[in-house]
Amino acid sequence: MASIKDFFAWCKRHIVLVTIICVVLMTVFGFVNVQILHMTSEPEFCHMCHPAKGFGPLAEVDSWEHSAHGDAGVSCLDCHGRPGVVGYMKAKLGGLKDTYMQLTISKEEKLEILANPDSEHLVPDQHCLFCHSDEGNQEYRKKVKLMKIVKMRMLDDVKNPEFREHKGLPDIMADTYVGGTQFDHAMHIENFEFKCGDCHFGLVHQPGTKTDRMNKCVTCHQENEGSSAPQMADCQGCHEAQYDMNRGVGAKGVEGEEGLMWGAGIGCQECHTAVDQGLYRPSKESCTDCHEAEYVEIFDDWSSSTAKEIAGLREMRVEVEEALRGADARKRDTKGAWERYQKALFNLKLVRNDGTSGVHNREYASTILDSVRADFKKILSDLESSW
Ligand code: HEC
Ligand code: HEC
Ligand code: HEC
Ligand code: HEC
Ligand code: HEC
Ligand code: HEC
Ligand code: HEC
Ligand code: HEC
């Protein structure tokens, strides 16, 4: 007993030293904690218990790695944890529950849970709208306390419209030209009470084909002649990016000419010949409906070279965005540069969203991509020279 008393007495006498030691210990402990929080939020950690390849239950990490969100650095807890400190902590507690369950339930029970996810609970639509609309973001930001001190994930930095604009994303509740398609989210969601997952079922963990998605529209747009809704045969009523590419218009600040076939009077359904059987996408062999067999090689040549260019520019885009953010952090005037970036991104997305890698209009696709490259280079060199 005496020894504890002595210890306190000693502490009292050396109060400054003791305080310093305490602060150091707390800092170290806090740091280790933050490191643990970081580590246990990484997809590599989730992979330990969600290890399968492909799609579906247990393959959540692998499917994420091959998704657009994975590419864009949107990580597990950006979707599976709500914004804010409390949201983050709740997600971490969920992780503890996962670990407990891992140890206590059978393999079959785990599969059963993973194969029947409660989507609305896992990632509510409100949460998607935090990143994908301005109003949803601003309302939420008013309500919750976001993390400012430690940077844990992308989500807490998401502030719209800036975030969207930097990524070249539309405000889905305000814009009706989205992902290359004419589609009014707000109207369809309000009138028909759709959930995001009703149409975006291919998102992240599940395989989803574009044909499935189009079939979703067809249920209403097939025979709906009384309404102003575009009918099935009116391809361009929905497919704006493809319509623009065929006509050689639509890119900002880039002149173009009609595609070879469109210019010769060939319409959508003269190439897309099997639409009424639900086969929307023509194969490369379809070129031989009108041309010699060798034209298949022209298709391959167009599409592989354009796809390569697009991939290169997507990497360059990341570099340009980082350079611009870096310049912002140093409080430089980047207004003009961001505007150029947004124009280039819009143009790049037009070619990407057309989805044919130049098959609809090889010349125009190529001209647009050249202009995107020139814009990106100009931004980088301007930033460098004013540094
Ligand atoms: C120690 C093993 C383990 C680790 C590590 C782990 N999980 Fe899980 N996870 C499980 C088990 C077991 C289940 C099924 C039981 C349950 O719902 O907790 C599960 C279920 C889930 C579910 C579905 C929950 C539901 O209610 O349907 C999500 C989402 C999830 N995990 C995400 C993650 C994320 C994100 C990470 C990484 C940050 C992660 N898990 C790391 C074992 C783990
Ligand atoms: C863009 C948002 C998003 C990201 C990022 C994301 N998920 Fe999911 N996740 C979902 C949605 C939505 C569901 C609901 C069911 C579905 O659509 O598959 C889900 C479901 C799940 C489930 C339940 C079982 C299943 O297969 O449906 C698990 C486990 C899971 N996610 C783990 C992860 C892990 C691990 C990561 C990171 C490697 C991750 N998720 C990244 C949106 C996301
Ligand atoms: C942390 C912010 C964030 C959250 C949360 C988020 N997204 Fe995204 N989403 C992005 C970014 C960034 C991209 C851009 C990817 C790219 O560069 O093409 C994207 C792309 C998309 C795309 C187009 C690419 C694709 O995979 O088809 C869709 C659709 C989409 N998101 C829907 C959703 C839905 C539905 C949810 C909710 C389950 C959601 N997002 C949650 C940031 C987010
Ligand atoms: C009735 C179907 C439907 C519903 C419901 C729906 N979407 Fe979409 N969404 C589409 C279509 C069609 C597109 C354009 C084509 C594409 O990119 O797949 C699109 C495009 C998007 C894009 C733009 C992708 C890009 O590349 O720019 C985002 C982001 C998105 N949706 C998010 C959401 C979110 C979040 C919800 C829920 C609030 C939602 N969507 C509900 C059909 C739907
Ligand atoms: C539940 C039925 C339903 C589904 C499913 C549906 N739509 Fe519609 N859509 C309608 C109706 C009804 C209208 C007409 C509204 C009006 O009269 O203005 C409409 C209108 C439109 C319009 C014209 C909008 C305008 O401003 O005039 C477009 C474009 C459109 N839909 C695209 C799509 C796409 C793309 C999909 C699939 C992702 C889809 N719709 C799925 C019922 C549906
Ligand atoms: C009511 C709106 C609407 C109309 C009208 C429409 N589509 Fe679509 N179509 C869609 C949507 C939405 C998708 C999915 C796009 C995505 O996910 O990026 C799609 C997908 C496609 C695909 C890709 C299929 C795949 O699996 O790769 C092709 C090809 C296509 N449409 C051709 C056509 C043609 C040709 C016409 C005219 C005969 C037409 N569409 C009319 C909405 C429509
Ligand atoms: C010269 C023939 C030809 C004409 C004309 C044509 N297409 Fe296509 N289209 C194709 C081929 C071939 C593909 C498949 C390309 C591929 O698989 O890479 C395709 C693919 C598509 C896709 C799928 C894109 C994706 O995202 O995967 C859509 C949508 C589409 N076309 C719509 C249209 C529309 C709308 C028109 C008219 C404005 C049109 N097409 C005119 C040949 C044509
Ligand atoms: C419905 C008939 C039709 C289809 C299908 C079609 N074309 Fe054409 N194509 C034409 C016509 C008509 C012209 C213009 C007249 C001409 O110069 O031969 C043309 C011109 C061309 C030209 C420039 C002139 C030439 O003959 O070299 C090329 C290259 C070409 N097409 C490639 C393709 C490729 C690749 C495909 C498949 C994606 C394709 N076409 C599909 C009808 C078609």
mmCIF file of N, CA and C and ligand atoms in Angstrom, residues 179 181 210 214 233-247 260-263 265-272 280-287 291 299 302-303 352-361, ligand 7:
data_model
loop_
_atom_site.group_PDB
_atom_site.id
_atom_site.type_symbol
_atom_site.label_atom_id
_atom_site.label_comp_id
_atom_site.label_asym_id
_atom_site.label_seq_id
_atom_site.Cartn_x
_atom_site.Cartn_y
_atom_site.Cartn_z
ATOM 1 N N GLY A 179 -25.274 9.549 -68.255
ATOM 2 C CA GLY A 179 -24.601 8.368 -68.789
ATOM 3 C C GLY A 179 -24.867 8.169 -70.277
ATOM 4 N N THR A 181 -27.562 8.834 -71.854
ATOM 5 C CA THR A 181 -28.959 8.478 -72.118
ATOM 6 C C THR A 181 -29.883 9.620 -71.719
ATOM 7 N N LYS A 210 -26.519 -4.728 -70.052
ATOM 8 C CA LYS A 210 -27.244 -3.583 -70.575
ATOM 9 C C LYS A 210 -28.575 -4.025 -71.175
ATOM 10 N N MET A 214 -32.167 -2.420 -70.554
ATOM 11 C CA MET A 214 -33.078 -1.894 -71.559
ATOM 12 C C MET A 214 -34.433 -2.583 -71.462
ATOM 13 N N ALA A 233 -39.113 1.946 -81.012
ATOM 14 C CA ALA A 233 -38.455 2.152 -82.302
ATOM 15 C C ALA A 233 -37.747 3.505 -82.374
ATOM 16 N N ASP A 234 -38.088 4.374 -81.465
ATOM 17 C CA ASP A 234 -37.514 5.709 -81.451
ATOM 18 C C ASP A 234 -36.205 5.666 -80.658
ATOM 19 N N CYS A 235 -35.208 4.984 -81.234
ATOM 20 C CA CYS A 235 -33.961 4.716 -80.504
ATOM 21 C C CYS A 235 -33.362 5.993 -79.927
ATOM 22 N N GLN A 236 -33.358 7.044 -80.757
ATOM 23 C CA GLN A 236 -32.644 8.239 -80.299
ATOM 24 C C GLN A 236 -33.374 8.992 -79.194
ATOM 25 N N GLY A 237 -34.665 8.634 -78.955
ATOM 26 C CA GLY A 237 -35.385 9.242 -77.844
ATOM 27 C C GLY A 237 -34.700 8.972 -76.511
ATOM 28 N N CYS A 238 -34.011 7.837 -76.428
ATOM 29 C CA CYS A 238 -33.255 7.527 -75.206
ATOM 30 C C CYS A 238 -31.745 7.601 -75.437
ATOM 31 N N HIS A 239 -31.287 7.068 -76.585
ATOM 32 C CA HIS A 239 -29.839 6.905 -76.798
ATOM 33 C C HIS A 239 -29.191 8.143 -77.397
ATOM 34 N N GLU A 240 -29.105 9.174 -76.596
ATOM 35 C CA GLU A 240 -28.621 10.442 -77.129
ATOM 36 C C GLU A 240 -27.154 10.405 -77.544
ATOM 37 N N ALA A 241 -26.302 9.788 -76.734
ATOM 38 C CA ALA A 241 -24.876 9.776 -77.069
ATOM 39 C C ALA A 241 -24.647 9.073 -78.409
ATOM 40 N N GLN A 242 -25.362 7.959 -78.621
ATOM 41 C CA GLN A 242 -25.184 7.209 -79.869
ATOM 42 C C GLN A 242 -25.726 7.997 -81.064
ATOM 43 N N TYR A 243 -26.839 8.676 -80.835
ATOM 44 C CA TYR A 243 -27.437 9.503 -81.885
ATOM 45 C C TYR A 243 -26.466 10.617 -82.266
ATOM 46 N N ASP A 244 -25.906 11.265 -81.259
ATOM 47 C CA ASP A 244 -24.939 12.337 -81.505
ATOM 48 C C ASP A 244 -23.716 11.813 -82.255
ATOM 49 N N MET A 245 -23.185 10.674 -81.834
ATOM 50 C CA MET A 245 -21.989 10.138 -82.488
ATOM 51 C C MET A 245 -22.275 9.828 -83.950
ATOM 52 N N ASN A 246 -23.405 9.213 -84.221
ATOM 53 C CA ASN A 246 -23.746 8.908 -85.615
ATOM 54 C C ASN A 246 -23.808 10.180 -86.454
ATOM 55 N N ARG A 247 -24.347 11.247 -85.860
ATOM 56 C CA ARG A 247 -24.490 12.491 -86.623
ATOM 57 C C ARG A 247 -23.241 13.357 -86.613
ATOM 58 N N LEU A 260 -19.753 7.285 -91.424
ATOM 59 C CA LEU A 260 -19.763 6.812 -92.813
ATOM 60 C C LEU A 260 -21.125 6.248 -93.207
ATOM 61 N N MET A 261 -21.684 5.416 -92.320
ATOM 62 C CA MET A 261 -22.951 4.758 -92.651
ATOM 63 C C MET A 261 -24.133 5.715 -92.509
ATOM 64 N N TRP A 262 -24.155 6.458 -91.396
ATOM 65 C CA TRP A 262 -25.247 7.406 -91.158
ATOM 66 C C TRP A 262 -25.306 8.402 -92.319
ATOM 67 N N GLY A 263 -24.145 8.848 -92.760
ATOM 68 C CA GLY A 263 -24.062 9.793 -93.869
ATOM 69 C C GLY A 263 -24.613 9.193 -95.158
ATOM 70 N N GLY A 265 -27.131 7.367 -95.250
ATOM 71 C CA GLY A 265 -28.568 7.155 -95.078
ATOM 72 C C GLY A 265 -28.951 5.875 -94.348
ATOM 73 N N ILE A 266 -27.963 5.211 -93.702
ATOM 74 C CA ILE A 266 -28.276 3.996 -92.950
ATOM 75 C C ILE A 266 -28.748 4.399 -91.545
ATOM 76 N N GLY A 267 -29.957 3.994 -91.175
ATOM 77 C CA GLY A 267 -30.508 4.343 -89.855
ATOM 78 C C GLY A 267 -30.165 3.299 -88.808
ATOM 79 N N CYS A 268 -30.535 3.608 -87.562
ATOM 80 C CA CYS A 268 -30.184 2.723 -86.441
ATOM 81 C C CYS A 268 -30.578 1.271 -86.728
ATOM 82 N N GLN A 269 -31.840 1.066 -87.146
ATOM 83 C CA GLN A 269 -32.336 -0.303 -87.213
ATOM 84 C C GLN A 269 -31.897 -1.056 -88.458
ATOM 85 N N GLU A 270 -31.175 -0.382 -89.339
ATOM 86 C CA GLU A 270 -30.620 -1.122 -90.479
ATOM 87 C C GLU A 270 -29.362 -1.878 -90.080
ATOM 88 N N CYS A 271 -28.728 -1.439 -89.006
ATOM 89 C CA CYS A 271 -27.627 -2.220 -88.426
ATOM 90 C C CYS A 271 -28.131 -3.039 -87.248
ATOM 91 N N HIS A 272 -28.952 -2.401 -86.428
ATOM 92 C CA HIS A 272 -29.538 -3.110 -85.280
ATOM 93 C C HIS A 272 -30.792 -3.837 -85.776
ATOM 94 N N TYR A 280 -30.415 -6.585 -79.046
ATOM 95 C CA TYR A 280 -30.176 -5.181 -79.360
ATOM 96 C C TYR A 280 -28.814 -4.928 -79.977
ATOM 97 N N ARG A 281 -27.813 -5.707 -79.542
ATOM 98 C CA ARG A 281 -26.435 -5.406 -79.937
ATOM 99 C C ARG A 281 -26.017 -6.228 -81.155
ATOM 100 N N PRO A 282 -25.692 -5.563 -82.262
ATOM 101 C CA PRO A 282 -25.222 -6.320 -83.421
ATOM 102 C C PRO A 282 -23.792 -6.786 -83.195
ATOM 103 N N SER A 283 -23.444 -7.912 -83.763
ATOM 104 C CA SER A 283 -22.067 -8.399 -83.631
ATOM 105 C C SER A 283 -21.221 -7.763 -84.730
ATOM 106 N N LYS A 284 -19.927 -8.010 -84.690
ATOM 107 C CA LYS A 284 -19.090 -7.433 -85.742
ATOM 108 C C LYS A 284 -19.379 -8.085 -87.101
ATOM 109 N N GLU A 285 -19.916 -9.307 -87.055
ATOM 110 C CA GLU A 285 -20.280 -9.962 -88.327
ATOM 111 C C GLU A 285 -21.372 -9.187 -89.063
ATOM 112 N N SER A 286 -22.102 -8.325 -88.338
ATOM 113 C CA SER A 286 -23.190 -7.586 -88.979
ATOM 114 C C SER A 286 -22.664 -6.664 -90.087
ATOM 115 N N CYS A 287 -21.406 -6.303 -90.034
ATOM 116 C CA CYS A 287 -20.832 -5.457 -91.092
ATOM 117 C C CYS A 287 -20.948 -6.162 -92.440
ATOM 118 N N HIS A 291 -21.244 -5.417 -96.456
ATOM 119 C CA HIS A 291 -19.872 -5.344 -96.980
ATOM 120 C C HIS A 291 -19.265 -6.736 -97.116
ATOM 121 N N PHE A 299 -13.804 -3.329 -88.421
ATOM 122 C CA PHE A 299 -14.472 -3.189 -87.117
ATOM 123 C C PHE A 299 -13.459 -3.368 -85.988
ATOM 124 N N TRP A 302 -11.011 -0.399 -85.773
ATOM 125 C CA TRP A 302 -11.643 0.790 -85.189
ATOM 126 C C TRP A 302 -11.802 0.628 -83.697
ATOM 127 N N SER A 303 -12.405 -0.514 -83.323
ATOM 128 C CA SER A 303 -12.798 -0.581 -81.924
ATOM 129 C C SER A 303 -11.605 -0.808 -81.005
ATOM 130 N N ARG A 352 -17.106 7.622 -74.522
ATOM 131 C CA ARG A 352 -17.230 6.423 -73.691
ATOM 132 C C ARG A 352 -18.668 5.948 -73.620
ATOM 133 N N ASN A 353 -19.580 6.881 -73.406
ATOM 134 C CA ASN A 353 -20.979 6.504 -73.249
ATOM 135 C C ASN A 353 -21.596 6.011 -74.554
ATOM 136 N N ASP A 354 -21.048 6.430 -75.679
ATOM 137 C CA ASP A 354 -21.523 5.868 -76.944
ATOM 138 C C ASP A 354 -21.360 4.347 -76.894
ATOM 139 N N GLY A 355 -20.315 3.907 -76.221
ATOM 140 C CA GLY A 355 -20.191 2.484 -75.924
ATOM 141 C C GLY A 355 -19.721 1.608 -77.064
ATOM 142 N N THR A 356 -19.452 2.189 -78.234
ATOM 143 C CA THR A 356 -19.045 1.338 -79.355
ATOM 144 C C THR A 356 -17.568 1.486 -79.692
ATOM 145 N N SER A 357 -16.821 2.230 -78.897
ATOM 146 C CA SER A 357 -15.411 2.478 -79.204
ATOM 147 C C SER A 357 -15.226 2.885 -80.661
ATOM 148 N N GLY A 358 -15.995 3.839 -81.089
ATOM 149 C CA GLY A 358 -15.756 4.405 -82.409
ATOM 150 C C GLY A 358 -16.474 3.735 -83.570
ATOM 151 N N VAL A 359 -17.189 2.646 -83.325
ATOM 152 C CA VAL A 359 -17.826 1.963 -84.459
ATOM 153 C C VAL A 359 -18.886 2.861 -85.125
ATOM 154 N N HIS A 360 -19.614 3.632 -84.322
ATOM 155 C CA HIS A 360 -20.647 4.491 -84.906
ATOM 156 C C HIS A 360 -20.051 5.611 -85.759
ATOM 157 N N ASN A 361 -18.879 6.085 -85.386
ATOM 158 C CA ASN A 361 -18.273 7.178 -86.143
ATOM 159 C C ASN A 361 -16.807 7.315 -85.768
HETATM 160 C C1 HEC B 7 -23.238 0.884 -89.085
HETATM 161 C C2 HEC B 7 -24.138 0.188 -88.292
HETATM 162 C C3 HEC B 7 -24.750 0.897 -87.103
HETATM 163 C C4 HEC B 7 -25.563 2.002 -87.091
HETATM 164 C C5 HEC B 7 -26.010 2.852 -88.259
HETATM 165 C C6 HEC B 7 -25.930 2.225 -85.721
HETATM 166 N N1 HEC B 7 -25.337 1.279 -84.917
HETATM 167 FE FE1 HEC B 7 -25.452 1.158 -82.903
HETATM 168 N N2 HEC B 7 -24.071 -0.335 -82.906
HETATM 169 C C7 HEC B 7 -23.571 -0.945 -84.027
HETATM 170 C C8 HEC B 7 -22.672 -2.008 -83.627
HETATM 171 C C9 HEC B 7 -21.882 -2.912 -84.565
HETATM 172 C C10 HEC B 7 -22.656 -2.003 -82.209
HETATM 173 C C11 HEC B 7 -21.868 -2.936 -81.289
HETATM 174 C C12 HEC B 7 -20.491 -2.391 -81.072
HETATM 175 C C13 HEC B 7 -19.653 -3.214 -80.181
HETATM 176 O O1 HEC B 7 -20.058 -4.323 -79.788
HETATM 177 O O2 HEC B 7 -18.552 -2.746 -79.851
HETATM 178 C C14 HEC B 7 -23.563 -0.941 -81.791
HETATM 179 C C15 HEC B 7 -23.829 -0.626 -80.469
HETATM 180 C C16 HEC B 7 -24.837 0.234 -80.061
HETATM 181 C C17 HEC B 7 -25.271 0.442 -78.699
HETATM 182 C C18 HEC B 7 -24.689 -0.199 -77.449
HETATM 183 C C19 HEC B 7 -23.696 0.743 -76.798
HETATM 184 C C20 HEC B 7 -23.225 0.285 -75.480
HETATM 185 O O3 HEC B 7 -23.244 1.102 -74.549
HETATM 186 O O4 HEC B 7 -22.809 -0.849 -75.322
HETATM 187 C C21 HEC B 7 -26.318 1.320 -78.724
HETATM 188 C C22 HEC B 7 -27.101 1.809 -77.547
HETATM 189 C C23 HEC B 7 -26.525 1.690 -80.103
HETATM 190 N N3 HEC B 7 -25.607 1.027 -80.876
HETATM 191 C C24 HEC B 7 -27.493 2.564 -80.530
HETATM 192 C C25 HEC B 7 -27.581 3.045 -81.832
HETATM 193 C C26 HEC B 7 -28.472 4.112 -82.235
HETATM 194 C C27 HEC B 7 -29.416 4.834 -81.311
HETATM 195 C C28 HEC B 7 -28.270 4.306 -83.572
HETATM 196 C C29 HEC B 7 -28.938 5.316 -84.466
HETATM 197 C C30 HEC B 7 -28.885 6.718 -84.032
HETATM 198 C C31 HEC B 7 -27.243 3.357 -83.996
HETATM 199 N N4 HEC B 7 -26.869 2.609 -82.920
HETATM 200 C C32 HEC B 7 -26.767 3.235 -85.297
HETATM 201 C C33 HEC B 7 -23.833 -0.623 -85.319
HETATM 202 C C34 HEC B 7 -24.601 0.459 -85.735
#
